[in-house]
Amino acid sequence: AMITHLAIKYRSIAHDFRFEQLRAHHMAQLMDLSKGFLADEPLAKATGCTLENTRAGMEYIFAYSIAANSVTGHSSMMCYENKTNTPVGILLIYPSYRETKFAPFSVPEPTLSKQEKTIFSVLDETWSKMWDIYPNENVCS
């Protein structure tokens, strides 16, 4: 009975939602979804990030992920509710390279706001720790 209940529950997910691989034409929808993410994300709150003062950084992250996915074969996805055709979420695969020269693609880096520099410096510290743990790796996702 439990397995049947789970099967019915997850079948309804497939019926109610669909996924599309992220492409450049999704950028406006990604930015709209970012508003909610930044409002709820603790690091964004602590650094004073809003969509208005981090737009360049968010656009860069999405463009980078889309470029990386097209080269690496990974699939970042946009999730839509079928009934309303409204985007409701994303799965973002974002490979981080120890040095950008290791990346098989390039995306021009934007000029960052004060808030973007602050939040990215915290993220850079996180990746620095990752490289300490995995010294022989050149890329992590």
Tab-separated table of C-alpha atoms in Angstrom:
chain	number	residue	atom	x	y	z
A	1	ALA	CA	0.000	0.000	0.000
A	2	MET	CA	2.861	2.399	0.843
A	3	ILE	CA	4.590	1.773	-2.502
A	4	THR	CA	1.329	2.292	-4.392
A	5	HIS	CA	0.760	5.584	-2.543
A	6	LEU	CA	4.285	6.792	-3.427
A	7	ALA	CA	3.876	5.745	-7.063
A	8	ILE	CA	0.619	7.696	-7.341
A	9	LYS	CA	2.161	10.697	-5.564
A	10	TYR	CA	5.197	10.866	-7.873
A	11	ARG	CA	3.151	10.170	-11.005
A	12	SER	CA	1.169	13.306	-10.168
A	13	ILE	CA	4.438	15.278	-10.076
A	14	ALA	CA	5.193	14.171	-13.634
A	15	HIS	CA	1.632	15.082	-14.612
A	16	ASP	CA	1.667	18.504	-12.930
A	17	PHE	CA	5.190	19.685	-13.827
A	18	ARG	CA	7.600	19.616	-16.751
A	19	PHE	CA	11.299	20.368	-17.095
A	20	GLU	CA	13.193	22.154	-19.858
A	21	GLN	CA	16.944	22.311	-20.285
A	22	LEU	CA	18.138	25.857	-19.555
A	23	ARG	CA	18.915	27.930	-22.610
A	24	ALA	CA	19.597	31.629	-23.162
A	25	HIS	CA	15.898	32.310	-23.896
A	26	HIS	CA	15.100	31.422	-20.250
A	27	MET	CA	17.109	34.392	-18.888
A	28	ALA	CA	14.121	36.666	-18.096
A	29	GLN	CA	12.325	33.832	-16.281
A	30	LEU	CA	15.494	32.980	-14.357
A	31	MET	CA	15.824	36.569	-13.205
A	32	ASP	CA	12.178	36.593	-12.058
A	33	LEU	CA	12.741	33.396	-10.048
A	34	SER	CA	15.881	34.957	-8.517
A	35	LYS	CA	13.808	37.594	-6.736
A	36	GLY	CA	12.316	34.975	-4.444
A	37	PHE	CA	15.626	33.176	-3.988
A	38	LEU	CA	17.478	36.286	-2.879
A	39	ALA	CA	14.664	37.299	-0.536
A	40	ASP	CA	14.896	33.974	1.339
A	41	GLU	CA	18.596	33.085	1.095
A	42	PRO	CA	20.481	33.752	4.392
A	43	LEU	CA	23.800	34.778	2.790
A	44	ALA	CA	21.994	37.219	0.494
A	45	LYS	CA	20.138	38.694	3.479
A	46	ALA	CA	23.356	39.047	5.486
A	47	THR	CA	25.179	40.837	2.660
A	48	GLY	CA	22.267	43.092	1.668
A	49	CYS	CA	21.838	41.491	-1.748
A	50	THR	CA	18.691	42.201	-3.733
A	51	LEU	CA	17.962	41.523	-7.381
A	52	GLU	CA	18.465	45.217	-8.103
A	53	ASN	CA	22.018	45.347	-6.704
A	54	THR	CA	23.117	41.888	-7.871
A	55	ARG	CA	21.606	41.739	-11.364
A	56	ALA	CA	24.976	41.605	-13.170
A	57	GLY	CA	26.202	38.773	-10.956
A	58	MET	CA	22.988	36.766	-11.316
A	59	GLU	CA	22.980	37.183	-15.100
A	60	TYR	CA	26.626	36.060	-15.121
A	61	ILE	CA	25.867	32.955	-13.022
A	62	PHE	CA	23.016	31.930	-15.315
A	63	ALA	CA	24.978	32.657	-18.523
A	64	TYR	CA	27.949	30.706	-17.114
A	65	SER	CA	25.766	27.717	-16.235
A	66	ILE	CA	24.110	27.713	-19.665
A	67	ALA	CA	27.517	27.928	-21.407
A	68	ALA	CA	28.964	25.193	-19.185
A	69	ASN	CA	25.996	22.906	-19.766
A	70	SER	CA	26.273	23.244	-23.543
A	71	VAL	CA	29.923	22.136	-23.416
A	72	THR	CA	29.934	19.601	-20.575
A	73	GLY	CA	26.644	17.857	-21.337
A	74	HIS	CA	25.223	18.586	-17.887
A	75	SER	CA	21.645	19.770	-17.741
A	76	SER	CA	20.502	22.697	-15.672
A	77	MET	CA	16.718	22.679	-15.820
A	78	MET	CA	13.772	25.040	-15.525
A	79	CYS	CA	10.671	23.537	-13.883
A	80	TYR	CA	7.221	24.660	-15.059
A	81	GLU	CA	3.803	24.024	-13.586
A	82	ASN	CA	1.841	22.519	-16.483
A	83	LYS	CA	-1.562	23.952	-15.559
A	84	THR	CA	-0.391	27.591	-15.591
A	85	ASN	CA	2.782	27.221	-17.708
A	86	THR	CA	4.527	29.193	-14.954
A	87	PRO	CA	8.194	28.647	-14.025
A	88	VAL	CA	8.341	27.464	-10.418
A	89	GLY	CA	11.951	26.391	-9.898
A	90	ILE	CA	15.378	25.645	-11.305
A	91	LEU	CA	18.030	22.986	-10.983
A	92	LEU	CA	21.281	24.849	-11.566
A	93	ILE	CA	24.422	22.864	-12.327
A	94	TYR	CA	27.335	25.224	-12.021
A	95	PRO	CA	30.805	23.744	-12.472
A	96	SER	CA	33.497	25.678	-10.659
A	97	TYR	CA	37.008	25.543	-12.080
A	98	ARG	CA	40.108	25.954	-9.944
A	99	GLU	CA	41.380	28.344	-12.610
A	100	THR	CA	39.300	29.718	-15.463
A	101	LYS	CA	41.924	28.507	-17.953
A	102	PHE	CA	40.704	24.951	-17.201
A	103	ALA	CA	37.165	25.767	-18.363
A	104	PRO	CA	36.320	24.591	-21.906
A	105	PHE	CA	34.282	27.784	-22.467
A	106	SER	CA	34.406	31.452	-21.514
A	107	VAL	CA	31.853	33.966	-20.281
A	108	PRO	CA	32.971	37.591	-19.817
A	109	GLU	CA	32.941	38.608	-16.161
A	110	PRO	CA	30.775	41.638	-15.359
A	111	THR	CA	31.614	44.689	-13.295
A	112	LEU	CA	30.291	43.805	-9.845
A	113	SER	CA	28.444	45.934	-7.290
A	114	LYS	CA	29.632	46.176	-3.682
A	115	GLN	CA	27.066	43.560	-2.604
A	116	GLU	CA	28.083	41.214	-5.433
A	117	LYS	CA	31.749	41.508	-4.495
A	118	THR	CA	30.855	40.739	-0.870
A	119	ILE	CA	28.724	37.684	-1.582
A	120	PHE	CA	31.120	36.324	-4.222
A	121	SER	CA	34.080	36.708	-1.840
A	122	VAL	CA	32.252	34.427	0.622
A	123	LEU	CA	31.604	31.933	-2.172
A	124	ASP	CA	35.265	32.157	-3.239
A	125	GLU	CA	36.275	31.257	0.327
A	126	THR	CA	33.997	28.221	0.164
A	127	TRP	CA	35.579	27.063	-3.102
A	128	SER	CA	39.047	27.708	-1.683
A	129	LYS	CA	38.253	25.228	1.106
A	130	MET	CA	36.992	22.769	-1.523
A	131	TRP	CA	40.297	22.989	-3.405
A	132	ASP	CA	42.147	22.399	-0.105
A	133	ILE	CA	40.131	19.211	0.447
A	134	TYR	CA	40.509	18.021	-3.176
A	135	PRO	CA	43.945	19.310	-4.253
A	136	ASN	CA	44.098	17.135	-7.395
A	137	GLU	CA	40.752	18.256	-8.819
A	138	ASN	CA	40.403	21.031	-11.370
A	139	VAL	CA	36.592	21.200	-11.464
A	140	CYS	CA	33.745	20.608	-9.013
A	141	SER	CA	30.001	20.887	-9.613
